[in-house]
Amino acid sequence: MEYNKFEEIVSQAEVLPAVLQVEAHPYYQQHQLKEKISKYGTKLEAWYPLGHGDKTLIEQPIFQELSDKYKKSKVQIILRWHIQDGNIVFPGANKPEHIKENLDIYDFQLTDKEMQEIGKIDCGKRYYYLESDNAAKTYLGMKLDFDAQP
Ligand SMILES: NC(=O)c1ccc[n+]([C@@H]2O[C@H](COP(=O)([O-])OP(=O)(O)OC[C@H]3O[C@@H](n4cnc5c(N)ncnc54)[C@H](OP(=O)(O)O)[C@@H]3O)[C@@H](O)[C@H]2O)c1
C-alpha cells in the first residue's frame, strides 16, 4: 500500500489501525513505510514474508551462512530476521513440518551486524502487484460471510 492511501485511512479513522499488512520480505524490507506508520503506533504485518517461497530469495548466501552458524534452516533465519526487524509475521505453510519449523525461531538471536548484512539484500523486488485501482475497489467492497464458515 502506498503511504498516501494509509494516510487517507487514518485521517478518517476513529480507531487507528493496529497493523498494516503489506508485502515485506528481505528483498522488500519496507523500512521507510514502517518509520512513517510508527507515528500512529501501527505495526507492519508482513505479507509474502518468504517472498511467496521464492528459491532465489531463500537461497541467498547470507541465509546459508547464518543457517550453518545457528543450526537453523534458511527459512528460520528469514523469520527470525522479520521478528527482530519488528515485523508481525505469519508465513504461509501447508506442510506440517514447515509449520513446526516456523514456530521454532525463539531460541537464537541474530547480531546487529547480521541484521545489517540482511539489510543489504533489500533490492525493492516485489512479487505482487495489484492489477488496477478497480481491483482495489473490488477488494474494499467484499463482504465475507465468516458466520457461514465451518
Ligand atoms: N490476512 C489474511 O486474511 C490472509 C489469509 C491468507 C494468507 N495470508 C497471507 O498471505 C500470504 C500467503 O502467501 P504465501 O503463502 O505465498 O507467502 P509466504 O509465506 O511468503 O510463502 C509461503 C511458501 O513458503 C513455503 N514455506 C513455508 N515455510 C517453509 C519452510 N519452513 N521451509 C521451506 N519452505 C517453506 C511454503 O511451502 P508449503 O506451503 O509447502 O509449506 C509456501 O510455498 C502469507 O503472508 C499469509 O500470511 C493472509
Tab-separated table of C-alpha atoms and ligand atoms in Angstrom:
chain	number	residue	atom	x	y	z
A	1	MET	CA	0.000	0.000	0.000
A	2	GLU	CA	1.245	3.445	-0.815
A	3	TYR	CA	1.692	5.621	2.236
A	4	ASN	CA	-0.770	8.248	0.957
A	5	LYS	CA	-3.537	5.613	0.972
A	6	PHE	CA	-2.686	4.766	4.570
A	7	GLU	CA	-2.818	8.460	5.497
A	8	GLU	CA	-6.216	8.755	3.799
A	9	ILE	CA	-7.495	5.972	6.034
A	10	VAL	CA	-6.045	7.332	9.278
A	11	SER	CA	-7.325	10.825	8.504
A	12	GLN	CA	-10.876	9.441	8.694
A	13	ALA	CA	-10.446	6.626	11.194
A	14	GLU	CA	-11.940	6.785	14.666
A	15	VAL	CA	-9.708	3.898	15.711
A	16	LEU	CA	-6.176	3.866	14.341
A	17	PRO	CA	-5.062	0.672	12.590
A	18	ALA	CA	-3.032	-1.565	14.900
A	19	VAL	CA	-1.454	-3.309	11.913
A	20	LEU	CA	-0.820	-2.673	8.255
A	21	GLN	CA	-0.476	-5.880	6.256
A	22	VAL	CA	1.686	-5.286	3.187
A	23	GLU	CA	4.256	-7.212	1.199
A	24	ALA	CA	7.507	-7.420	3.161
A	25	HIS	CA	10.485	-9.786	2.986
A	26	PRO	CA	14.280	-9.398	2.760
A	27	TYR	CA	14.053	-8.268	-0.883
A	28	TYR	CA	11.430	-5.641	0.043
A	29	GLN	CA	12.075	-4.561	3.599
A	30	GLN	CA	9.712	-1.580	3.868
A	31	HIS	CA	11.845	0.415	6.323
A	32	GLN	CA	10.603	3.831	5.175
A	33	LEU	CA	6.960	2.785	5.379
A	34	LYS	CA	7.495	1.309	8.842
A	35	GLU	CA	9.024	4.533	10.077
A	36	LYS	CA	6.085	6.532	8.753
A	37	ILE	CA	3.348	4.308	10.189
A	38	SER	CA	5.114	4.050	13.551
A	39	LYS	CA	3.957	7.577	14.438
A	40	TYR	CA	0.403	6.177	14.523
A	41	GLY	CA	1.502	3.194	16.624
A	42	THR	CA	0.776	0.921	13.639
A	43	LYS	CA	2.907	-2.210	13.183
A	44	LEU	CA	3.756	-3.810	9.877
A	45	GLU	CA	2.399	-7.305	9.294
A	46	ALA	CA	4.428	-8.980	6.564
A	47	TRP	CA	2.538	-10.353	3.601
A	48	TYR	CA	4.535	-12.840	1.442
A	49	PRO	CA	7.094	-12.935	4.274
A	50	LEU	CA	9.055	-15.656	2.463
A	51	GLY	CA	8.702	-13.970	-0.914
A	52	HIS	CA	5.989	-16.473	-1.832
A	53	GLY	CA	8.568	-19.219	-1.222
A	54	ASP	CA	10.895	-17.879	-3.957
A	55	LYS	CA	14.043	-20.025	-4.019
A	56	THR	CA	16.272	-17.203	-5.246
A	57	LEU	CA	15.436	-15.295	-2.078
A	58	ILE	CA	15.698	-18.248	0.311
A	59	GLU	CA	18.955	-19.418	-1.323
A	60	GLN	CA	20.740	-16.103	-0.781
A	61	PRO	CA	24.275	-16.880	0.556
A	62	ILE	CA	23.741	-14.857	3.754
A	63	PHE	CA	20.939	-17.230	4.813
A	64	GLN	CA	23.100	-20.310	4.184
A	65	GLU	CA	25.919	-18.725	6.193
A	66	LEU	CA	23.645	-17.966	9.143
A	67	SER	CA	21.915	-21.330	8.821
A	68	ASP	CA	25.299	-23.023	9.270
A	69	LYS	CA	26.177	-20.799	12.215
A	70	TYR	CA	22.918	-21.154	14.167
A	71	LYS	CA	21.964	-24.689	13.049
A	72	LYS	CA	18.629	-23.375	11.832
A	73	SER	CA	17.082	-23.601	8.370
A	74	LYS	CA	17.358	-20.702	5.932
A	75	VAL	CA	13.634	-20.048	6.326
A	76	GLN	CA	14.016	-19.922	10.112
A	77	ILE	CA	16.762	-17.317	9.644
A	78	ILE	CA	14.428	-15.218	7.468
A	79	LEU	CA	11.594	-15.481	10.002
A	80	ARG	CA	13.944	-14.551	12.830
A	81	TRP	CA	15.067	-11.528	10.807
A	82	HIS	CA	11.391	-10.480	10.478
A	83	ILE	CA	10.833	-10.697	14.236
A	84	GLN	CA	13.995	-8.736	15.068
A	85	ASP	CA	13.159	-6.158	12.401
A	86	GLY	CA	9.881	-5.517	14.241
A	87	ASN	CA	7.523	-7.242	11.809
A	88	ILE	CA	4.488	-9.320	12.692
A	89	VAL	CA	4.872	-12.469	10.626
A	90	PHE	CA	2.540	-15.305	9.583
A	91	PRO	CA	4.294	-17.388	6.963
A	92	GLY	CA	2.078	-19.412	4.675
A	93	ALA	CA	2.841	-23.133	5.061
A	94	ASN	CA	0.872	-26.222	4.121
A	95	LYS	CA	3.431	-28.830	5.125
A	96	PRO	CA	3.182	-29.785	8.815
A	97	GLU	CA	6.995	-29.966	9.070
A	98	HIS	CA	7.201	-26.371	7.809
A	99	ILE	CA	4.601	-25.160	10.302
A	100	LYS	CA	6.527	-26.830	13.148
A	101	GLU	CA	9.861	-25.472	11.950
A	102	ASN	CA	8.481	-21.964	11.516
A	103	LEU	CA	7.489	-21.789	15.190
A	104	ASP	CA	10.953	-22.802	16.360
A	105	ILE	CA	12.718	-19.454	15.999
A	106	TYR	CA	12.827	-18.116	19.543
A	107	ASP	CA	15.988	-19.765	20.883
A	108	PHE	CA	18.597	-17.775	18.963
A	109	GLN	CA	19.301	-14.171	18.106
A	110	LEU	CA	20.905	-12.543	15.070
A	111	THR	CA	23.566	-9.942	15.872
A	112	ASP	CA	23.201	-6.296	14.814
A	113	LYS	CA	25.864	-6.879	12.171
A	114	GLU	CA	23.986	-9.884	10.788
A	115	MET	CA	20.776	-7.825	10.671
A	116	GLN	CA	22.703	-5.174	8.730
A	117	GLU	CA	24.049	-7.802	6.326
A	118	ILE	CA	20.489	-8.984	5.602
A	119	GLY	CA	19.530	-5.313	5.237
A	120	LYS	CA	21.925	-5.122	2.280
A	121	ILE	CA	19.955	-7.581	0.125
A	122	ASP	CA	16.928	-5.254	0.055
A	123	CYS	CA	16.578	-4.580	-3.691
A	124	GLY	CA	12.993	-3.320	-3.920
A	125	LYS	CA	11.850	-6.561	-5.555
A	126	ARG	CA	8.140	-7.278	-5.176
A	127	TYR	CA	6.216	-10.414	-6.100
A	128	TYR	CA	2.714	-8.966	-6.132
A	129	TYR	CA	1.189	-6.008	-7.921
A	130	LEU	CA	-2.469	-5.058	-7.662
A	131	GLU	CA	-3.760	-5.233	-11.229
A	132	SER	CA	-5.622	-1.920	-11.109
A	133	ASP	CA	-7.486	0.564	-8.928
A	134	ASN	CA	-10.653	-1.307	-9.877
A	135	ALA	CA	-9.245	-4.422	-8.237
A	136	ALA	CA	-8.665	-2.379	-5.070
A	137	LYS	CA	-12.304	-1.225	-5.142
A	138	THR	CA	-13.459	-4.833	-5.539
A	139	TYR	CA	-11.434	-5.897	-2.503
A	140	LEU	CA	-12.808	-2.982	-0.470
A	141	GLY	CA	-16.362	-3.928	-1.378
A	142	MET	CA	-16.000	-7.588	-0.431
A	143	LYS	CA	-18.283	-8.738	2.362
A	144	LEU	CA	-17.027	-12.043	3.700
A	145	ASP	CA	-19.587	-14.290	5.364
A	146	PHE	CA	-17.500	-15.513	8.306
A	147	ASP	CA	-20.560	-16.987	10.060
A	148	ALA	CA	-21.026	-19.382	7.155
A	149	GLN	CA	-17.526	-20.820	7.578
A	150	PRO	CA	-17.285	-24.262	9.201
B	1	LIG	N1	-4.833	-11.689	6.025
B	1	LIG	C1	-5.354	-12.803	5.599
B	1	LIG	O1	-6.525	-12.971	5.698
B	1	LIG	C2	-4.503	-13.842	4.969
B	1	LIG	C3	-5.065	-15.051	4.615
B	1	LIG	C4	-4.272	-15.993	3.997
B	1	LIG	C5	-2.946	-15.711	3.757
B	1	LIG	N2	-2.442	-14.531	4.153
B	1	LIG	C6	-1.066	-14.185	3.921
B	1	LIG	O2	-0.823	-14.356	2.547
B	1	LIG	C7	0.468	-14.803	2.372
B	1	LIG	C8	0.348	-16.086	1.613
B	1	LIG	O3	1.281	-16.086	0.667
B	1	LIG	P1	2.328	-17.224	0.623
B	1	LIG	O4	1.859	-18.341	1.486
B	1	LIG	O5	2.659	-17.462	-0.789
B	1	LIG	O6	3.580	-16.473	1.308
B	1	LIG	P2	4.922	-16.878	2.011
B	1	LIG	O7	4.641	-17.106	3.461
B	1	LIG	O8	5.878	-15.821	1.636
B	1	LIG	O9	5.440	-18.242	1.308
B	1	LIG	C9	4.856	-19.472	1.561
B	1	LIG	C10	5.697	-20.508	0.816
B	1	LIG	O10	6.873	-20.792	1.583
B	1	LIG	C11	6.935	-22.174	1.834
B	1	LIG	N3	7.448	-22.408	3.181
B	1	LIG	C12	6.855	-22.083	4.360
B	1	LIG	N4	7.599	-22.488	5.391
B	1	LIG	C13	8.691	-23.096	4.861
B	1	LIG	C14	9.814	-23.749	5.424
B	1	LIG	N5	9.989	-23.827	6.746
B	1	LIG	N6	10.756	-24.267	4.575
B	1	LIG	C15	10.597	-24.175	3.235
B	1	LIG	N7	9.561	-23.570	2.638
B	1	LIG	C16	8.598	-23.042	3.449
B	1	LIG	C17	5.524	-22.706	1.731
B	1	LIG	O11	5.573	-24.071	1.408
B	1	LIG	P3	4.448	-25.129	1.896
B	1	LIG	O12	3.102	-24.491	1.656
B	1	LIG	O13	4.732	-26.302	1.026
B	1	LIG	O14	4.653	-25.430	3.354
B	1	LIG	C18	4.973	-21.818	0.608
B	1	LIG	O15	5.374	-22.326	-0.653
B	1	LIG	C19	1.075	-15.004	3.766
B	1	LIG	O16	1.798	-13.859	4.099
B	1	LIG	C20	-0.137	-15.097	4.655
B	1	LIG	O17	0.110	-14.640	5.960
B	1	LIG	C21	-3.212	-13.591	4.724
